Tab-separated table of C-alpha atoms in Angstrom:
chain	number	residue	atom	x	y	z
O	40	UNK	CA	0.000	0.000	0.000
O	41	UNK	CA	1.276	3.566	-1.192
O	42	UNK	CA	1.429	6.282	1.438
O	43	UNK	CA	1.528	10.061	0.382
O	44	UNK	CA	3.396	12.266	2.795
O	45	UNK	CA	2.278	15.848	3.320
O	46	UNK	CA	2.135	16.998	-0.625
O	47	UNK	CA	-0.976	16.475	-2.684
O	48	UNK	CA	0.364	14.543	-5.920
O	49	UNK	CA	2.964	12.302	-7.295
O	50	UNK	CA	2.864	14.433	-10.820
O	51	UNK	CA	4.367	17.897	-9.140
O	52	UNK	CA	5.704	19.851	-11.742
O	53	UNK	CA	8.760	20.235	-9.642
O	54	UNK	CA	11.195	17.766	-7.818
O	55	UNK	CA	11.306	20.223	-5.129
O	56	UNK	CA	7.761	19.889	-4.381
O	57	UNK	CA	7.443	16.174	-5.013
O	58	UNK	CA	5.036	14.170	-2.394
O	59	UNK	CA	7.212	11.838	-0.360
O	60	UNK	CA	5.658	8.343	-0.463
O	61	UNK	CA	6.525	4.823	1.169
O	62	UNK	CA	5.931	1.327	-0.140
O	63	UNK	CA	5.645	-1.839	2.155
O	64	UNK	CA	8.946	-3.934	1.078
O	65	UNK	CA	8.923	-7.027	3.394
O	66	UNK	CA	7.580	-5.401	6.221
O	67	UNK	CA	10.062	-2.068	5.465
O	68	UNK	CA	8.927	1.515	4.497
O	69	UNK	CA	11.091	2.516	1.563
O	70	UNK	CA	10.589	6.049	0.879
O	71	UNK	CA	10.292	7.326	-2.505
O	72	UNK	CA	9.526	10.143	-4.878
O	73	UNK	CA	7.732	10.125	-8.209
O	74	UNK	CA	6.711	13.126	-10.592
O	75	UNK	CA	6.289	13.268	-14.362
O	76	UNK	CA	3.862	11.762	-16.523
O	77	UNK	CA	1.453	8.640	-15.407
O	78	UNK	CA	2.600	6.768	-18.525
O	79	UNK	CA	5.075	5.160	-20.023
O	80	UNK	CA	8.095	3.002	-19.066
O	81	UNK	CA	8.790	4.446	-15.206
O	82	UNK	CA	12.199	5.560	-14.585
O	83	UNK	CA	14.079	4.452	-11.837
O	84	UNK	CA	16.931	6.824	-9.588
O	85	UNK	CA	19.243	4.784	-8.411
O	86	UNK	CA	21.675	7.090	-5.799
O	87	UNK	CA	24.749	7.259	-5.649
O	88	UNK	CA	27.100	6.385	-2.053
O	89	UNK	CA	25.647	8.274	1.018
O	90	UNK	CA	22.876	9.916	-1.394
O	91	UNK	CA	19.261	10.287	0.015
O	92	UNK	CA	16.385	11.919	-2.243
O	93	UNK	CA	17.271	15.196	-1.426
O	94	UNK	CA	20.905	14.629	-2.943
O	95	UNK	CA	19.663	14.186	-6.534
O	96	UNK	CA	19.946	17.580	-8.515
O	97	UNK	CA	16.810	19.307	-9.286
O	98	UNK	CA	17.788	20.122	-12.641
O	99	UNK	CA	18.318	16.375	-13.787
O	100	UNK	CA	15.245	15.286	-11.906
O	101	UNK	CA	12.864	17.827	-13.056
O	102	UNK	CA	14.320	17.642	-16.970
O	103	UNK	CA	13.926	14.244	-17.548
O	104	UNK	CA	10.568	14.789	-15.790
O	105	UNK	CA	8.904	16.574	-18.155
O	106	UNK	CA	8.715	13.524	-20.691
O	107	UNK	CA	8.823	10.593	-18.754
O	108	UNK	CA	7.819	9.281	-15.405
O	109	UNK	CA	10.517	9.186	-12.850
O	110	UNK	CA	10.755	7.649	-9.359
O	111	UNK	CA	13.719	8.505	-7.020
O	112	UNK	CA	13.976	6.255	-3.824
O	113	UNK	CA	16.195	5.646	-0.193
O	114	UNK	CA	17.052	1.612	-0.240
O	115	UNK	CA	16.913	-0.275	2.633
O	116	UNK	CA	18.416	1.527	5.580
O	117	UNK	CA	19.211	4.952	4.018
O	118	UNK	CA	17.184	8.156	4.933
O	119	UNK	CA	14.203	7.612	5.931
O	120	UNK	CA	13.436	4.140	4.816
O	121	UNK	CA	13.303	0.935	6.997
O	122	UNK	CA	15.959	-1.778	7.741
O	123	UNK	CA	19.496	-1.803	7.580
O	124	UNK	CA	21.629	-1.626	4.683
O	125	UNK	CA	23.298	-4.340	3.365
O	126	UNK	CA	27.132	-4.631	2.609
O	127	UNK	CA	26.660	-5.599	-0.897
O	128	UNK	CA	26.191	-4.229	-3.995
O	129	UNK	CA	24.083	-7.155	-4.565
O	130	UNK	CA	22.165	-7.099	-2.219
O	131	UNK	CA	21.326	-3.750	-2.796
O	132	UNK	CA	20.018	-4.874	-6.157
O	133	UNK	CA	17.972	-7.248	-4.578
O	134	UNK	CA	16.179	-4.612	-2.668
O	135	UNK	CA	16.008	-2.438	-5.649
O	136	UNK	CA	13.952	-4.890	-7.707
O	137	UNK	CA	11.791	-6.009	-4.076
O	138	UNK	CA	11.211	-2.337	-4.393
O	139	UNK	CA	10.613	-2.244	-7.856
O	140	UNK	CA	8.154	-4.862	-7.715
O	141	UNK	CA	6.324	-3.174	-4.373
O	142	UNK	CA	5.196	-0.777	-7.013
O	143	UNK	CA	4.206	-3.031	-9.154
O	144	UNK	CA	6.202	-2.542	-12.245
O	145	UNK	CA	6.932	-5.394	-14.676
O	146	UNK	CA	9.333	-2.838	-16.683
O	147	UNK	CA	11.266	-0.289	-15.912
O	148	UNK	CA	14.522	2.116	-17.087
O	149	UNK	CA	17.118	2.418	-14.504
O	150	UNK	CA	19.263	5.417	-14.032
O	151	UNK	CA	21.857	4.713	-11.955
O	152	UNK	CA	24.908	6.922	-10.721
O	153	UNK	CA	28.090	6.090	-9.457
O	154	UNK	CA	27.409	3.274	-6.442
O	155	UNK	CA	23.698	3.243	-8.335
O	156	UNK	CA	25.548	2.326	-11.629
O	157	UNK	CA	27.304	-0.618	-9.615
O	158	UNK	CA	23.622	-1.741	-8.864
O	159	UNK	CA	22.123	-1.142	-11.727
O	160	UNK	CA	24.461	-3.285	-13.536
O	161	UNK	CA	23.461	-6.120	-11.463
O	162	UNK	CA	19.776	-6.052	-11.792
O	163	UNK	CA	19.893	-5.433	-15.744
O	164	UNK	CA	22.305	-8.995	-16.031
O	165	UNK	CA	20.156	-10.586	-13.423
O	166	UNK	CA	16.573	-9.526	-14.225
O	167	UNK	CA	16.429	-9.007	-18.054
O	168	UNK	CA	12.938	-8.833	-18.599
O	169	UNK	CA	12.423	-6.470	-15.731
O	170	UNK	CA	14.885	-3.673	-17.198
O	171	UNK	CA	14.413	-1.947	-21.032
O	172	UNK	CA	16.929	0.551	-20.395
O	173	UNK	CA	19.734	1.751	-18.422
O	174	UNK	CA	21.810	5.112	-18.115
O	175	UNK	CA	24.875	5.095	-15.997
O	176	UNK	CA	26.682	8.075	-14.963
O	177	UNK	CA	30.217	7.786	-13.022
O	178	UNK	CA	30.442	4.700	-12.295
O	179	UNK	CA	32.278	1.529	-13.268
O	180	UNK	CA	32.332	-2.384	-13.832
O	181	UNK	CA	33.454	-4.505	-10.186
O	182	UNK	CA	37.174	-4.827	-10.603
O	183	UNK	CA	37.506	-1.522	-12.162
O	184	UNK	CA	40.913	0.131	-11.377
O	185	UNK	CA	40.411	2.811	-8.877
O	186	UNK	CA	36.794	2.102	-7.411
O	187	UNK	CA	38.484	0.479	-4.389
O	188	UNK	CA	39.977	3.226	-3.250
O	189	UNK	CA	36.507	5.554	-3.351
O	190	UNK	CA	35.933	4.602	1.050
O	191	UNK	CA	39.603	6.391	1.416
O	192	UNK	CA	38.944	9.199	-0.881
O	193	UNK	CA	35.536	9.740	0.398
O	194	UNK	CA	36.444	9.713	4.275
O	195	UNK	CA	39.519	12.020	3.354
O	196	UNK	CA	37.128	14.345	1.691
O	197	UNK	CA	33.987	14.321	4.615
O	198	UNK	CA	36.670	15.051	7.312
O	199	UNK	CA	38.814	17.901	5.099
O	200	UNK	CA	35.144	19.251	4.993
O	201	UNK	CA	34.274	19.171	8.897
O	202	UNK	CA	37.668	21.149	9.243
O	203	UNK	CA	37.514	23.675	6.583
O	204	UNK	CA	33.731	23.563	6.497
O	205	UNK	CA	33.024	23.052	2.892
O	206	UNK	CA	30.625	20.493	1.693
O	207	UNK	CA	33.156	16.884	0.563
O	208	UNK	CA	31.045	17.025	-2.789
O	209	UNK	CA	32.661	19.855	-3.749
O	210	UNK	CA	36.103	18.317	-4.481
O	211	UNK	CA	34.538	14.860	-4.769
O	212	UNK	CA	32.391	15.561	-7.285
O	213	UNK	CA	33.772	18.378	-8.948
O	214	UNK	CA	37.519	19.882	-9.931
O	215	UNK	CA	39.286	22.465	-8.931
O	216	UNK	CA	39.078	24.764	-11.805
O	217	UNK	CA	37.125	28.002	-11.349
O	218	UNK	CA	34.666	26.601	-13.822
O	219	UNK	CA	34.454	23.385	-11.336
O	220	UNK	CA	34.500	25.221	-8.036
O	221	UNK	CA	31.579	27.795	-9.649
O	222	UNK	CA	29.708	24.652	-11.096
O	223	UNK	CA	29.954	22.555	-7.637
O	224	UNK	CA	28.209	25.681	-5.789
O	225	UNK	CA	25.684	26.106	-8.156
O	226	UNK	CA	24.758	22.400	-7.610
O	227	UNK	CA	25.175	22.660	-4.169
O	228	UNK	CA	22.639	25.811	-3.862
O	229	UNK	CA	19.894	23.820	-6.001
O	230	UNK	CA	20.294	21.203	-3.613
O	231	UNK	CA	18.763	23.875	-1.297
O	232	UNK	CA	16.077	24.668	-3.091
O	233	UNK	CA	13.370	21.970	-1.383
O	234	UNK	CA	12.675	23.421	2.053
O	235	UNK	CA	9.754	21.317	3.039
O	236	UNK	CA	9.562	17.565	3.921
O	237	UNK	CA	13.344	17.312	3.920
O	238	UNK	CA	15.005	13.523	4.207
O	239	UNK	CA	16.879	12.311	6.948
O	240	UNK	CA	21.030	12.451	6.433
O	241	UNK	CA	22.080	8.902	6.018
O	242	UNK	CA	23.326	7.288	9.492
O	243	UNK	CA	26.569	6.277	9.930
O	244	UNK	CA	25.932	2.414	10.138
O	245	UNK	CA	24.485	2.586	6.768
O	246	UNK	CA	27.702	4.618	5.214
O	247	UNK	CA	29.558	2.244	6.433
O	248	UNK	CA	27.670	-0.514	5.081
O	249	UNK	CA	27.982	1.216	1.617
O	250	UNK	CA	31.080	2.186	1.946
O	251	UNK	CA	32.059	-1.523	2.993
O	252	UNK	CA	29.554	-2.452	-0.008
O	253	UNK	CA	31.628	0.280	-2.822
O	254	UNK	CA	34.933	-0.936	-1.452
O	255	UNK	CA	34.264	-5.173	-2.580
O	256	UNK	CA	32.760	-4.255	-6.080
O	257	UNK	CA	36.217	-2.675	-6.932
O	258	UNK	CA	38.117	-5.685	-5.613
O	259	UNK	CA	35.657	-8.359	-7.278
O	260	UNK	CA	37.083	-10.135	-10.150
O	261	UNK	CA	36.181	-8.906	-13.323
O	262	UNK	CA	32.516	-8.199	-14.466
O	263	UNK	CA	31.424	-10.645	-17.424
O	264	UNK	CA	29.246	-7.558	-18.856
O	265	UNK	CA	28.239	-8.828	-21.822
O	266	UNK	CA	25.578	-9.910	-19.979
O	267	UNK	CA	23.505	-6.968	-20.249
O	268	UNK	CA	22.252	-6.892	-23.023
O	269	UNK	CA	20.032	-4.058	-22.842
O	270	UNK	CA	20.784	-0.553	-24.646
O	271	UNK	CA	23.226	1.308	-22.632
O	272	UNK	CA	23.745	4.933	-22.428
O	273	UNK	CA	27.424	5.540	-20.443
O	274	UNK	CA	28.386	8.993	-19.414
O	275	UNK	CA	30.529	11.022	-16.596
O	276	UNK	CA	32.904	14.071	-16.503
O	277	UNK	CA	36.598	13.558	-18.317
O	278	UNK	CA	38.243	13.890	-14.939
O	279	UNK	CA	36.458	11.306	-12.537
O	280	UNK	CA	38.684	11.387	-9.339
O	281	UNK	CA	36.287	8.952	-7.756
O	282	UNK	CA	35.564	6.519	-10.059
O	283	UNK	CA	38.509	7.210	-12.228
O	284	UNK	CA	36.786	7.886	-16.036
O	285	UNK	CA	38.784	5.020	-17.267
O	286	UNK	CA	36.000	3.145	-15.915
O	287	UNK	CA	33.581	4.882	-17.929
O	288	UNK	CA	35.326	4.043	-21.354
O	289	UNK	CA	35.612	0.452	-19.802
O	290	UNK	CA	32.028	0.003	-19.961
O	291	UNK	CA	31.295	2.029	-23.039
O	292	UNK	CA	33.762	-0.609	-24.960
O	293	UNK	CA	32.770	-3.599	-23.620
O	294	UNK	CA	28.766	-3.785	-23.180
O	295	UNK	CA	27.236	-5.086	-25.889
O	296	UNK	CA	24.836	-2.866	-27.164
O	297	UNK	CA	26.295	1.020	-25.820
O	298	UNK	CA	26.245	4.132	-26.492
O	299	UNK	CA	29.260	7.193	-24.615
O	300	UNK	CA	28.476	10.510	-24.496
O	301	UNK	CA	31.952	12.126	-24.871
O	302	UNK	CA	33.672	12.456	-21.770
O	303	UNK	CA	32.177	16.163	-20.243
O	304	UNK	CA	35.491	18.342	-19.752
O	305	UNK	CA	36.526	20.076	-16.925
O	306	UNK	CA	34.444	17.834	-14.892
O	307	UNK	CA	34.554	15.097	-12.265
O	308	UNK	CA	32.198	12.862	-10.851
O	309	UNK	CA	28.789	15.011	-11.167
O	310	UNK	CA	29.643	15.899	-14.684
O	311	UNK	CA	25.698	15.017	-15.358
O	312	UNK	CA	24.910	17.138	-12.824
O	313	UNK	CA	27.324	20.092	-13.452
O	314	UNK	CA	26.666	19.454	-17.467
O	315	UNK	CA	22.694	18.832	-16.983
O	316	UNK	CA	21.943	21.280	-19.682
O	317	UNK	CA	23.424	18.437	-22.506
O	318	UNK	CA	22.884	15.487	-20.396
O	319	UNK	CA	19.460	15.765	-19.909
O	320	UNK	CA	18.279	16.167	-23.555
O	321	UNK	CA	21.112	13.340	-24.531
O	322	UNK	CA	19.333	10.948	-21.959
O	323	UNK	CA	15.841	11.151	-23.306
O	324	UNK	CA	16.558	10.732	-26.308
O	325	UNK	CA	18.449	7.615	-25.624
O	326	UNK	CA	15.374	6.222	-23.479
O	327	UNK	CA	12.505	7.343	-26.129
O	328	UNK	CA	14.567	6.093	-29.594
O	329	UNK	CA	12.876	3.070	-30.765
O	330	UNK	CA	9.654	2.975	-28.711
């Protein structure tokens, strides 16, 4: 049973004013989002490490909106939904598609970025008649050279924050160019914008949990992607520090059937945030050809 929180409709015209809902998931409230139109393959936000629904950009949310119907949720254990979080990307995926099916979907897009991309891969090789399409933004294949060291960078970055009191995303996810440092605060004042119905900050057990979770995908042997065989749509900034954009290429050349945006430049890990303006337009088109 679907519970609306405080806001009137799933449809808002706006992220920012988007209803927060729950779904049951085996006896858990998972907390979710939804806004565009009632039709269509749904869309599916998968977040990125330490990410709750207020950590997905306005912009992004809000463009690929206005065409098609998109859902942005917390997985078990992170903001405001039940449980605890698991330690593995997959079982994260199997919560994802518990969740997915709460909803009752049969088919869906996925959209996952960074950590989300790690889980996203899984469920489109494991449940190929659930997933159409998939987007993934900064992320990687498990085994992919650098994505074991993203615990390390991100625990250097949240605790050079506390100290100089700037927000970790701003050299995590951005560079250090005056273009990057006046792009990162940008994103970081639309992720101001909602000032109602906020989520909850994502506890430390379940960071660690993730972080735990981000730090076995990159030692895992090897991903055998050619089992997705879904359309792919790869894409991240040309200067990844996180998930070094090596990765990205990586993917781009060896799933079957995908398609790279060039690498964004001057741009790190939110590239698709910091370059919405192209991303967003490049992403629908990618999920509407050939339906």
């Amino acid at each position: 049973m679907n519970t609306p929180r405080n806001s009137p409709s799933p449809s808002a015209p706006s992220y920012r004013y988007a209803a927060t809902r729950s779904v049951s998931v085996r006896g858990e409230d998972f907390l979710y989002r939804e806004l565009g139109p009632q039709h269509g393959v749904p869309l599916i936000l998968l977040m990125h490490l330490a990410g709750v629904l207020d950590n997905w950009d306005p912009r992004v949310v809000d463009g690929l909106a206005a065409r098609r119907r998109v859902i942005t949720f917390d997985n078990r254990g992170v903001g405001g939904s039940g449980g605890s979080t698991p330690d593995t990307i997959e079982a994260m995926a199997r919560d994802a598609v518990l969740f997915i099916r709460a909803l009752g979907f049969d088919q869906v897009d996925l959209f996952g970025l960074s950590m989300g991309g790690f889980i996203a891969q899984v469920i489109a090789a494991q449940e190929p008649h659930l997933v159409r399409k998939v987007v993934l933004a900064g992320t990687g294949p498990a085994g992919g050279p650098g994505i074991d060291k993203v615990p390390a960078l991100t625990i250097q970055a949240t605790l050079k924050g506390a100290l100089t009191r700037q927000d970790p995303k701003l050299s995590l996810f951005f560079t250090g160019t005056a273009g990057g440092r006046q792009a990162g605060r940008a994103f970081l004042e639309r992720l101001k914008e909602r000032t109602h119905d906020r989520d909850k900050d994502i506890s430390l057990p379940s960071f660690r949990a993730q972080l735990k979770a981000v730090k076995r995908w990159g030692r895992q042997a090897p991903s055998d992607l050619s089992a997705i065989a879904q359309p792919v749509l790869v894409a991240n900034g040309e200067r990844d520090r996180m998930v070094p954009s090596p990765n990205t290429l990586d993917l781009a050349t060896r799933l079957p059937h995908s398609e790279l945006v060039p690498l964004y430049p001057d741009a790190g890990h939110g590239g698709v945030f910091q370059c919405h303006e192209d991303f967003v337009p490049r992403a629908l088109e990618f999920l509407e050809s050939g339906t």
